[in-house]
Amino acid sequence: MSERFVIEGLAGKKTLQGEVEIKGAKNAALKALPASVLFEDEMPMGNLPDIEDVRRMQELIAGLKDGPVLRKDIAERLRASIVLTGPVLARDGEVTFPYPGGCVLGERPIDLFLQGFKALGAEVEEKDDLFHFRAKNKKLKGARIFFPFISVTATETLMLAAVLAEGETVLQNAAMEPEIPVLAEYLNACGANITGAGTPTITITGGGLLHAAGRKYVTPPDRIEAGSFIILAALAGKEVKISHCEPKHMGALLAVLRRADVDFEIGKDYVTVFGGNKENSAYKLISVRTHEYPGFPTDLQAPMAVFMSQATGEGTLLETIFDGRFRYADDLIRMGADITVMNPHKILVRGPKNLSRKELEGPDLRAGLAYILAATVAEGTSTINNPYVIDRGYERIEERLFALGLSIRREQV
Ligand code: EPU
């Protein structure tokens, strides 16, 4: 039996009201869980989101009790599985893993990880679709590593590996996503020596296993979930408070929405959107280009396209991180959006256009969320066929949106 979401669209009306609490960040939790391998004692964790990807990572870690091997069936479906390879290699001196899976966003190579491990003194053997890394004398050695591209997970993986390596590791052209300094600060409190996390140069002085001694890692709020709800509130909300979030992690989105004339108030840990003060057609269509943090996040690119389709004017959305992240565009066009795919990195959007109901199938997690947004502003009842991709990253989304007044239900088919 499969499931689907059924959403009765608001036909452009702005009726959602109330408060939605943001859960812990998926992409923070998925890196903090692997960090637990660096500890001698238990690493207590708080504010973990209750989502599929977190459960898969927990299963992957539980599987390590049989040796330093990542379970192939799980790792092949979870991109973040690769983050676990760093701490396991550093602790056990070896690790075996398959090519990681995850959302299909065009090519997602792992060369930066492989080169990084080699730089830290590990040797690789590739056999039967598995990578097997082994550190000389079972111990990684600190090194200076320059990333030719900025990669979030490669930065995190090598930062974690370096915590147990001998001597100093310097990571240059590192990613600066807020999840990284949050994790580094926690690890430092437990005995690690990491400086510069949150900047392009991170220096790690390796040492022994870490000690939590009861100290808890608290997962920071999910800035992508918060951003998605802010966009939803601008399009379909009368007055919606997005609470338990970290507005300072959402500077790029809030700046774009400000320029688009969205009315909102920023508090210390909340953003209240007064969508009802304006018709969607009164919003200005602003061109956006995705960028590594602190730029506009690629994970908000699809929800932003829905916003742009409802705003007035013409503009482009330029994707600079991934190829193949516009696979949702055809469906939005079928719903009535005026979008031209210029090339694999760029779409042109003209708005505003009324959207109408469709049967949809989210190609990936963030596009799935964009479909929820599109179905909400559309006229008529839409269905989204594979809620599993959305459940991977958003906890009980239908209950939380229902509480704001959206008619959304999960149906067995
Ligand atoms: N890249 C390489 N070689 C590598 C690694 C990456 O060429 O070895 C390239 C990628 O192909 C891509 C670019 O570098 O073009 C950036 O990719 P990055 O490695 O930063 O992405 P990621 O670490 O695999 C994380 C998030 C993604 C998010 C991106 C960008 C996790 C688990 N995933 O992916 O989140 O889109 O950073 O911010 O943290 C999502 O949550 O839906 C999601 C896809």
CSV table of C-alpha atoms and ligand atoms in Angstrom, one decimal:
chain,number,residue,atom,x,y,z
A,1,MET,CA,0.0,0.0,0.0
A,2,SER,CA,1.3,3.5,-0.8
A,3,GLU,CA,0.5,6.9,0.6
A,4,ARG,CA,-0.2,10.3,-0.7
A,5,PHE,CA,-0.9,13.8,0.5
A,6,VAL,CA,-4.1,15.4,-0.5
A,7,ILE,CA,-4.3,19.2,-0.4
A,8,GLU,CA,-7.2,21.4,-1.0
A,9,GLY,CA,-5.8,24.6,-2.5
A,10,LEU,CA,-6.7,28.0,-1.3
A,11,ALA,CA,-6.8,29.5,-4.8
A,12,GLY,CA,-4.6,32.4,-3.9
A,13,LYS,CA,-6.5,33.2,-0.7
A,14,LYS,CA,-4.4,33.9,2.4
A,15,THR,CA,-6.1,32.1,5.3
A,16,LEU,CA,-3.4,30.3,7.2
A,17,GLN,CA,-3.0,31.5,10.8
A,18,GLY,CA,-1.2,30.6,14.0
A,19,GLU,CA,2.2,29.4,15.0
A,20,VAL,CA,4.5,26.7,13.7
A,21,GLU,CA,7.5,25.5,15.7
A,22,ILE,CA,10.6,24.7,13.8
A,23,LYS,CA,12.3,21.3,14.5
A,24,GLY,CA,16.0,20.5,14.8
A,25,ALA,CA,17.9,20.7,11.6
A,26,LYS,CA,18.2,17.6,9.5
A,27,ASN,CA,21.5,18.5,8.1
A,28,ALA,CA,22.9,19.3,11.5
A,29,ALA,CA,21.6,16.1,13.2
A,30,LEU,CA,23.0,14.0,10.4
A,31,LYS,CA,26.5,15.2,11.1
A,32,ALA,CA,26.3,15.3,14.9
A,33,LEU,CA,25.2,11.6,15.0
A,34,PRO,CA,28.4,10.4,13.3
A,35,ALA,CA,30.4,12.6,15.6
A,36,SER,CA,29.3,10.3,18.5
A,37,VAL,CA,31.9,7.8,17.1
A,38,LEU,CA,34.6,10.2,18.4
A,39,PHE,CA,33.5,9.7,22.0
A,40,GLU,CA,34.7,7.4,24.7
A,41,ASP,CA,31.4,7.8,26.5
A,42,GLU,CA,27.9,8.4,25.4
A,43,MET,CA,27.1,11.6,23.5
A,44,PRO,CA,23.6,12.9,24.7
A,45,MET,CA,21.6,14.7,22.0
A,46,GLY,CA,18.7,17.0,22.2
A,47,ASN,CA,16.2,18.5,19.7
A,48,LEU,CA,16.7,15.7,17.2
A,49,PRO,CA,14.1,15.8,14.4
A,50,ASP,CA,12.0,12.7,14.2
A,51,ILE,CA,12.5,12.1,10.5
A,52,GLU,CA,13.4,9.1,8.2
A,53,ASP,CA,17.0,10.3,7.5
A,54,VAL,CA,17.8,10.5,11.2
A,55,ARG,CA,16.5,7.0,11.8
A,56,ARG,CA,18.5,5.7,8.9
A,57,MET,CA,21.7,7.3,10.3
A,58,GLN,CA,21.0,5.8,13.7
A,59,GLU,CA,20.6,2.3,12.1
A,60,LEU,CA,23.9,2.8,10.2
A,61,ILE,CA,25.7,3.7,13.5
A,62,ALA,CA,24.1,0.7,15.3
A,63,GLY,CA,25.4,-1.5,12.5
A,64,LEU,CA,29.0,-0.5,13.4
A,65,LYS,CA,29.1,-2.8,16.4
A,66,ASP,CA,29.8,-5.6,13.9
A,67,GLY,CA,32.9,-3.8,12.6
A,68,PRO,CA,33.9,-0.6,10.7
A,69,VAL,CA,31.6,-1.3,7.7
A,70,LEU,CA,28.7,0.9,6.6
A,71,ARG,CA,25.6,-1.2,5.8
A,72,LYS,CA,25.3,-1.0,2.0
A,73,ASP,CA,21.5,-1.1,1.8
A,74,ILE,CA,21.2,2.0,4.0
A,75,ALA,CA,24.3,4.0,2.9
A,76,GLU,CA,23.2,3.7,-0.7
A,77,ARG,CA,20.1,5.6,0.1
A,78,LEU,CA,21.5,8.3,2.3
A,79,ARG,CA,24.0,10.9,1.1
A,80,ALA,CA,25.0,11.9,4.6
A,81,SER,CA,26.2,8.3,5.2
A,82,ILE,CA,29.5,9.4,3.9
A,83,VAL,CA,30.0,11.7,6.9
A,84,LEU,CA,30.2,8.6,9.1
A,85,THR,CA,33.2,7.3,7.2
A,86,GLY,CA,35.5,10.1,8.6
A,87,PRO,CA,35.1,9.4,12.3
A,88,VAL,CA,35.0,5.6,11.8
A,89,LEU,CA,38.3,5.7,9.7
A,90,ALA,CA,39.9,8.0,12.4
A,91,ARG,CA,38.8,5.8,15.3
A,92,ASP,CA,39.2,2.3,13.9
A,93,GLY,CA,41.9,3.0,11.4
A,94,GLU,CA,39.8,1.5,8.6
A,95,VAL,CA,36.3,1.8,7.0
A,96,THR,CA,34.4,0.1,4.2
A,97,PHE,CA,31.5,1.9,2.5
A,98,PRO,CA,29.5,2.0,-0.8
A,99,TYR,CA,29.0,5.0,-3.0
A,100,PRO,CA,26.5,7.0,-1.1
A,101,GLY,CA,23.0,7.7,-2.3
A,102,GLY,CA,20.5,10.4,-1.4
A,103,CYS,CA,18.4,12.9,-3.4
A,104,VAL,CA,19.2,12.8,-7.1
A,105,LEU,CA,20.4,16.4,-7.7
A,106,GLY,CA,22.5,15.7,-10.8
A,107,GLU,CA,26.0,14.4,-10.3
A,108,ARG,CA,27.0,14.1,-6.6
A,109,PRO,CA,30.6,13.0,-6.7
A,110,ILE,CA,32.7,12.0,-3.7
A,111,ASP,CA,36.2,12.9,-5.0
A,112,LEU,CA,36.8,15.5,-2.2
A,113,PHE,CA,36.3,12.8,0.5
A,114,LEU,CA,38.6,10.3,-1.2
A,115,GLN,CA,41.3,12.9,-1.8
A,116,GLY,CA,40.9,14.1,1.8
A,117,PHE,CA,41.3,10.7,3.3
A,118,LYS,CA,44.4,10.1,1.2
A,119,ALA,CA,45.9,13.4,2.3
A,120,LEU,CA,45.3,12.2,5.9
A,121,GLY,CA,47.5,9.1,5.1
A,122,ALA,CA,44.8,6.5,4.3
A,123,GLU,CA,45.1,4.0,1.4
A,124,VAL,CA,42.2,3.1,-0.7
A,125,GLU,CA,41.2,-0.2,-2.3
A,126,GLU,CA,38.1,-0.3,-4.4
A,127,LYS,CA,36.4,-3.8,-4.8
A,128,ASP,CA,32.9,-5.1,-5.6
A,129,ASP,CA,31.4,-1.5,-5.6
A,130,LEU,CA,32.9,-0.9,-2.1
A,131,PHE,CA,35.6,1.5,-1.0
A,132,HIS,CA,37.9,0.3,1.7
A,133,PHE,CA,40.1,2.8,3.4
A,134,ARG,CA,42.9,1.9,5.7
A,135,ALA,CA,45.2,4.3,7.7
A,136,LYS,CA,48.9,3.5,7.9
A,137,ASN,CA,49.5,2.0,11.3
A,138,LYS,CA,45.8,2.5,12.0
A,139,LYS,CA,46.3,6.2,12.6
A,140,LEU,CA,45.4,9.2,10.4
A,141,LYS,CA,48.0,12.0,10.1
A,142,GLY,CA,47.1,15.7,10.1
A,143,ALA,CA,47.5,17.4,6.7
A,144,ARG,CA,46.8,20.7,4.9
A,145,ILE,CA,43.8,20.1,2.6
A,146,PHE,CA,42.5,22.6,0.1
A,147,PHE,CA,39.0,22.0,-1.2
A,148,PRO,CA,38.8,22.9,-4.9
A,149,PHE,CA,35.0,23.3,-4.4
A,150,ILE,CA,33.1,24.2,-1.3
A,151,SER,CA,31.4,21.1,0.1
A,152,VAL,CA,29.4,21.0,3.2
A,153,THR,CA,29.7,17.3,3.9
A,154,ALA,CA,33.3,17.0,2.9
A,155,THR,CA,34.2,19.8,5.3
A,156,GLU,CA,32.3,18.1,8.1
A,157,THR,CA,33.7,14.6,7.3
A,158,LEU,CA,37.3,15.7,7.3
A,159,MET,CA,36.9,18.0,10.3
A,160,LEU,CA,35.5,15.0,12.3
A,161,ALA,CA,38.3,12.7,11.0
A,162,ALA,CA,41.0,15.2,12.0
A,163,VAL,CA,39.8,15.3,15.6
A,164,LEU,CA,41.4,11.9,16.1
A,165,ALA,CA,44.3,12.3,13.6
A,166,GLU,CA,47.9,12.8,14.8
A,167,GLY,CA,48.9,16.5,14.7
A,168,GLU,CA,47.4,19.5,12.9
A,169,THR,CA,45.0,19.5,10.0
A,170,VAL,CA,44.1,22.7,8.1
A,171,LEU,CA,41.0,22.7,5.9
A,172,GLN,CA,41.0,25.6,3.4
A,173,ASN,CA,38.0,26.8,1.3
A,174,ALA,CA,35.8,25.1,3.9
A,175,ALA,CA,32.1,25.4,4.0
A,176,MET,CA,30.7,27.9,6.5
A,177,GLU,CA,27.2,26.6,7.1
A,178,PRO,CA,26.1,27.3,10.7
A,179,GLU,CA,25.8,23.6,11.4
A,180,ILE,CA,29.6,23.4,11.3
A,181,PRO,CA,30.5,25.9,14.1
A,182,VAL,CA,27.7,24.6,16.2
A,183,LEU,CA,29.1,21.1,16.0
A,184,ALA,CA,32.7,22.3,16.5
A,185,GLU,CA,31.8,24.3,19.6
A,186,TYR,CA,30.2,21.2,21.1
A,187,LEU,CA,33.2,19.0,20.3
A,188,ASN,CA,35.6,21.6,21.7
A,189,ALA,CA,33.6,21.6,25.0
A,190,CYS,CA,34.2,17.8,25.0
A,191,GLY,CA,37.9,18.0,24.5
A,192,ALA,CA,38.5,18.7,20.8
A,193,ASN,CA,40.7,21.5,19.5
A,194,ILE,CA,39.0,23.1,16.5
A,195,THR,CA,39.4,26.7,15.5
A,196,GLY,CA,38.0,28.7,12.6
A,197,ALA,CA,34.8,26.7,12.1
A,198,GLY,CA,32.3,29.0,10.4
A,199,THR,CA,35.1,30.6,8.4
A,200,PRO,CA,36.8,29.3,5.2
A,201,THR,CA,39.9,28.0,7.2
A,202,ILE,CA,39.4,25.4,9.9
A,203,THR,CA,42.3,24.2,12.0
A,204,ILE,CA,42.0,21.0,13.9
A,205,THR,CA,44.7,19.7,16.3
A,206,GLY,CA,44.1,16.0,16.8
A,207,GLY,CA,44.0,14.2,20.1
A,208,GLY,CA,42.4,11.3,21.9
A,209,LEU,CA,38.7,10.3,22.2
A,210,LEU,CA,36.3,12.9,23.4
A,211,HIS,CA,34.4,13.0,26.7
A,212,ALA,CA,30.8,14.3,26.8
A,213,ALA,CA,30.5,13.7,30.6
A,214,GLY,CA,26.8,14.3,30.2
A,215,ARG,CA,27.1,17.4,28.1
A,216,LYS,CA,24.3,17.6,25.5
A,217,TYR,CA,24.6,18.4,21.8
A,218,VAL,CA,21.5,20.5,21.0
A,219,THR,CA,20.5,20.4,17.4
A,220,PRO,CA,20.1,23.9,16.0
A,221,PRO,CA,16.8,24.8,14.4
A,222,ASP,CA,16.3,23.8,10.7
A,223,ARG,CA,16.9,27.0,8.7
A,224,ILE,CA,15.6,25.3,5.5
A,225,GLU,CA,12.4,24.2,7.2
A,226,ALA,CA,11.9,27.7,8.7
A,227,GLY,CA,12.6,29.3,5.4
A,228,SER,CA,10.1,27.1,3.6
A,229,PHE,CA,7.4,27.9,6.2
A,230,ILE,CA,8.2,31.7,5.9
A,231,ILE,CA,7.7,31.4,2.1
A,232,LEU,CA,4.5,29.5,2.6
A,233,ALA,CA,3.3,32.1,5.1
A,234,ALA,CA,4.0,34.9,2.7
A,235,LEU,CA,2.0,33.2,-0.1
A,236,ALA,CA,-0.9,31.7,1.9
A,237,GLY,CA,-0.8,33.1,5.4
A,238,LYS,CA,-2.8,35.8,7.1
A,239,GLU,CA,-0.5,36.0,10.1
A,240,VAL,CA,1.8,33.1,10.8
A,241,LYS,CA,4.5,33.0,13.5
A,242,ILE,CA,7.5,30.7,12.7
A,243,SER,CA,8.9,30.1,16.1
A,244,HIS,CA,11.9,28.2,17.6
A,245,CYS,CA,14.0,29.3,14.7
A,246,GLU,CA,17.3,31.2,14.3
A,247,PRO,CA,16.6,34.3,12.1
A,248,LYS,CA,20.4,35.1,12.0
A,249,HIS,CA,20.9,31.9,9.9
A,250,MET,CA,18.4,33.1,7.3
A,251,GLY,CA,19.8,36.4,6.3
A,252,ALA,CA,19.9,35.8,2.6
A,253,LEU,CA,16.2,34.6,2.4
A,254,LEU,CA,14.9,37.4,4.6
A,255,ALA,CA,16.8,40.0,2.5
A,256,VAL,CA,15.2,38.7,-0.7
A,257,LEU,CA,11.7,38.6,0.8
A,258,ARG,CA,12.2,42.1,2.2
A,259,ARG,CA,13.1,43.4,-1.3
A,260,ALA,CA,10.1,41.5,-2.7
A,261,ASP,CA,8.0,43.6,-0.2
A,262,VAL,CA,6.9,40.7,2.1
A,263,ASP,CA,5.8,42.1,5.4
A,264,PHE,CA,7.4,40.4,8.4
A,265,GLU,CA,8.8,41.0,11.9
A,266,ILE,CA,12.0,39.4,13.1
A,267,GLY,CA,12.4,38.4,16.8
A,268,LYS,CA,15.2,36.7,18.6
A,269,ASP,CA,13.9,33.2,17.8
A,270,TYR,CA,10.9,33.8,15.6
A,271,VAL,CA,9.7,35.4,12.4
A,272,THR,CA,6.1,36.5,12.1
A,273,VAL,CA,4.9,36.9,8.5
A,274,PHE,CA,1.9,39.3,7.9
A,275,GLY,CA,1.0,37.8,4.5
A,276,GLY,CA,-2.6,39.0,4.7
A,277,ASN,CA,-1.4,42.7,4.5
A,278,LYS,CA,-0.7,42.2,0.8
A,279,GLU,CA,-2.0,40.4,-2.3
A,280,ASN,CA,0.6,38.0,-3.8
A,281,SER,CA,0.4,40.1,-6.9
A,282,ALA,CA,1.8,43.0,-4.9
A,283,TYR,CA,5.0,41.2,-4.2
A,284,LYS,CA,7.9,42.1,-6.5
A,285,LEU,CA,9.6,39.3,-8.5
A,286,ILE,CA,13.3,39.5,-7.5
A,287,SER,CA,16.0,37.5,-9.3
A,288,VAL,CA,17.9,35.0,-7.0
A,289,ARG,CA,21.1,33.1,-7.3
A,290,THR,CA,22.0,30.3,-5.0
A,291,HIS,CA,25.3,30.4,-3.2
A,292,GLU,CA,27.1,28.6,-0.4
A,293,TYR,CA,26.3,29.9,3.1
A,294,PRO,CA,25.8,32.8,3.9
A,295,GLY,CA,24.4,33.1,0.4
A,296,PHE,CA,20.9,32.0,-0.7
A,297,PRO,CA,20.6,28.3,0.1
A,298,THR,CA,20.1,25.9,-2.8
A,299,ASP,CA,17.7,23.9,-0.6
A,300,LEU,CA,15.3,26.9,-0.8
A,301,GLN,CA,15.6,27.2,-4.5
A,302,ALA,CA,12.4,25.2,-5.4
A,303,PRO,CA,10.2,26.9,-2.8
A,304,MET,CA,11.5,30.2,-4.0
A,305,ALA,CA,10.4,29.4,-7.6
A,306,VAL,CA,6.9,28.9,-6.3
A,307,PHE,CA,7.1,32.3,-4.6
A,308,MET,CA,8.4,33.9,-7.8
A,309,SER,CA,5.6,32.4,-9.8
A,310,GLN,CA,3.1,34.4,-7.6
A,311,ALA,CA,5.0,37.7,-7.6
A,312,THR,CA,4.8,40.5,-10.2
A,313,GLY,CA,7.4,40.9,-12.8
A,314,GLU,CA,10.1,38.8,-14.5
A,315,GLY,CA,13.3,37.4,-13.1
A,316,THR,CA,15.8,34.5,-13.1
A,317,LEU,CA,16.6,31.8,-10.6
A,318,LEU,CA,20.3,30.8,-11.0
A,319,GLU,CA,21.4,27.5,-9.4
A,320,THR,CA,25.1,27.6,-8.8
A,321,ILE,CA,25.6,24.5,-6.5
A,322,PHE,CA,24.0,21.6,-8.3
A,323,ASP,CA,23.1,20.5,-11.8
A,324,GLY,CA,19.7,19.0,-12.3
A,325,ARG,CA,17.9,20.8,-9.6
A,326,PHE,CA,15.1,22.1,-11.8
A,327,ARG,CA,13.3,18.8,-12.3
A,328,TYR,CA,10.3,20.3,-10.6
A,329,ALA,CA,9.9,23.1,-13.1
A,330,ASP,CA,7.8,21.0,-15.6
A,331,ASP,CA,5.2,20.2,-13.0
A,332,LEU,CA,4.9,23.9,-11.9
A,333,ILE,CA,4.5,24.7,-15.6
A,334,ARG,CA,1.7,22.1,-15.9
A,335,MET,CA,0.1,23.8,-12.9
A,336,GLY,CA,0.1,27.1,-14.8
A,337,ALA,CA,3.4,28.8,-13.8
A,338,ASP,CA,5.2,30.8,-16.4
A,339,ILE,CA,8.7,29.3,-16.3
A,340,THR,CA,11.2,28.9,-19.0
A,341,VAL,CA,14.1,26.5,-18.4
A,342,MET,CA,17.0,28.4,-20.0
A,343,ASN,CA,19.7,25.8,-19.2
A,344,PRO,CA,20.5,23.3,-16.4
A,345,HIS,CA,21.4,26.1,-14.1
A,346,LYS,CA,18.9,28.8,-14.9
A,347,ILE,CA,15.1,29.4,-15.1
A,348,LEU,CA,13.2,32.5,-16.1
A,349,VAL,CA,10.0,33.1,-14.2
A,350,ARG,CA,7.2,35.5,-15.0
A,351,GLY,CA,4.4,36.2,-12.6
A,352,PRO,CA,1.9,36.3,-11.2
A,353,LYS,CA,0.1,33.3,-12.6
A,354,ASN,CA,-2.8,31.4,-11.1
A,355,LEU,CA,-2.0,27.8,-10.4
A,356,SER,CA,-4.4,24.9,-10.7
A,357,ARG,CA,-4.6,21.4,-9.2
A,358,LYS,CA,-2.4,18.5,-10.3
A,359,GLU,CA,-1.4,15.1,-9.3
A,360,LEU,CA,2.3,15.5,-8.4
A,361,GLU,CA,5.3,13.3,-7.5
A,362,GLY,CA,8.1,15.2,-5.7
A,363,PRO,CA,11.5,14.4,-7.4
A,364,ASP,CA,13.4,15.2,-4.2
A,365,LEU,CA,12.9,16.4,-0.7
A,366,ARG,CA,13.0,20.1,-1.3
A,367,ALA,CA,11.0,20.0,-4.6
A,368,GLY,CA,8.4,17.9,-2.7
A,369,LEU,CA,8.1,20.7,-0.2
A,370,ALA,CA,7.8,23.2,-3.1
A,371,TYR,CA,4.9,21.1,-4.4
A,372,ILE,CA,3.1,21.4,-1.1
A,373,LEU,CA,3.5,25.2,-1.4
A,374,ALA,CA,2.2,25.1,-5.0
A,375,ALA,CA,-0.7,22.9,-4.2
A,376,THR,CA,-1.6,25.3,-1.3
A,377,VAL,CA,-1.8,28.4,-3.5
A,378,ALA,CA,-3.4,26.5,-6.4
A,379,GLU,CA,-7.1,26.2,-7.1
A,380,GLY,CA,-8.6,22.8,-6.6
A,381,THR,CA,-7.5,19.6,-4.9
A,382,SER,CA,-3.9,18.4,-5.6
A,383,THR,CA,-2.2,15.1,-4.7
A,384,ILE,CA,1.4,14.5,-4.0
A,385,ASN,CA,2.2,10.9,-4.5
A,386,ASN,CA,5.4,10.0,-2.6
A,387,PRO,CA,5.2,11.6,0.8
A,388,TYR,CA,8.2,9.4,1.8
A,389,VAL,CA,10.7,11.9,0.1
A,390,ILE,CA,9.2,14.7,2.2
A,391,ASP,CA,9.2,12.6,5.4
A,392,ARG,CA,12.9,12.2,5.0
A,393,GLY,CA,13.4,15.8,6.0
A,394,TYR,CA,10.2,17.3,7.5
A,395,GLU,CA,8.7,15.9,10.7
A,396,ARG,CA,4.9,15.3,10.6
A,397,ILE,CA,4.5,18.1,8.0
A,398,GLU,CA,0.8,17.5,7.4
A,399,GLU,CA,-0.1,17.8,11.1
A,400,ARG,CA,1.8,21.0,11.4
A,401,LEU,CA,0.3,22.6,8.3
A,402,PHE,CA,-3.2,21.3,9.3
A,403,ALA,CA,-2.8,23.2,12.6
A,404,LEU,CA,-2.3,26.4,10.6
A,405,GLY,CA,-5.7,25.8,8.8
A,406,LEU,CA,-4.5,24.1,5.6
A,407,SER,CA,-6.7,21.2,4.5
A,408,ILE,CA,-4.0,18.6,4.0
A,409,ARG,CA,-4.3,14.9,4.8
A,410,ARG,CA,-2.2,11.7,4.3
A,411,GLU,CA,-4.2,9.0,2.5
A,412,GLN,CA,-3.5,5.3,2.0
A,413,VAL,CA,-4.0,4.3,-1.6
B,1,EPU,N1,31.1,18.1,-4.9
B,1,EPU,C1,32.1,17.5,-5.6
B,1,EPU,N2,32.9,16.5,-5.0
B,1,EPU,C2,32.6,16.1,-3.8
B,1,EPU,C3,31.6,16.6,-3.0
B,1,EPU,C4,30.8,17.6,-3.6
B,1,EPU,O1,32.3,17.9,-6.7
B,1,EPU,O2,33.4,15.2,-3.3
B,1,EPU,C5,30.3,19.1,-5.5
B,1,EPU,C6,28.8,18.7,-5.6
B,1,EPU,O3,28.6,17.9,-6.8
B,1,EPU,C7,28.1,20.0,-5.6
B,1,EPU,C8,28.9,20.9,-4.7
B,1,EPU,O4,30.2,20.2,-4.6
B,1,EPU,O5,28.1,20.5,-6.9
B,1,EPU,C9,28.4,21.1,-3.3
B,1,EPU,O6,27.9,19.9,-2.8
B,1,EPU,P1,28.0,19.7,-1.2
B,1,EPU,O7,29.1,18.6,-1.0
B,1,EPU,O8,28.2,20.9,-0.4
B,1,EPU,O9,26.6,19.1,-0.9
B,1,EPU,P2,26.4,18.0,0.1
B,1,EPU,O10,27.3,18.2,1.3
B,1,EPU,O11,26.3,16.7,-0.5
B,1,EPU,C10,24.7,19.3,1.7
B,1,EPU,C11,23.3,19.1,2.1
B,1,EPU,C12,22.4,19.3,0.9
B,1,EPU,C13,22.6,20.7,0.4
B,1,EPU,C14,24.1,20.9,0.1
B,1,EPU,C15,24.4,22.4,-0.3
B,1,EPU,C16,23.6,17.4,3.8
B,1,EPU,C17,23.3,16.0,4.2
B,1,EPU,N3,23.2,17.7,2.6
B,1,EPU,O12,25.0,18.3,0.6
B,1,EPU,O13,21.1,19.2,1.4
B,1,EPU,O14,21.8,20.9,-0.7
B,1,EPU,O15,24.9,20.6,1.2
B,1,EPU,O16,24.0,23.2,0.7
B,1,EPU,O17,24.1,18.2,4.6
B,1,EPU,C18,18.8,18.5,1.4
B,1,EPU,O18,18.8,18.6,2.6
B,1,EPU,O19,17.8,18.3,0.8
B,1,EPU,C19,20.1,18.5,0.7
B,1,EPU,C20,20.2,18.1,-0.5
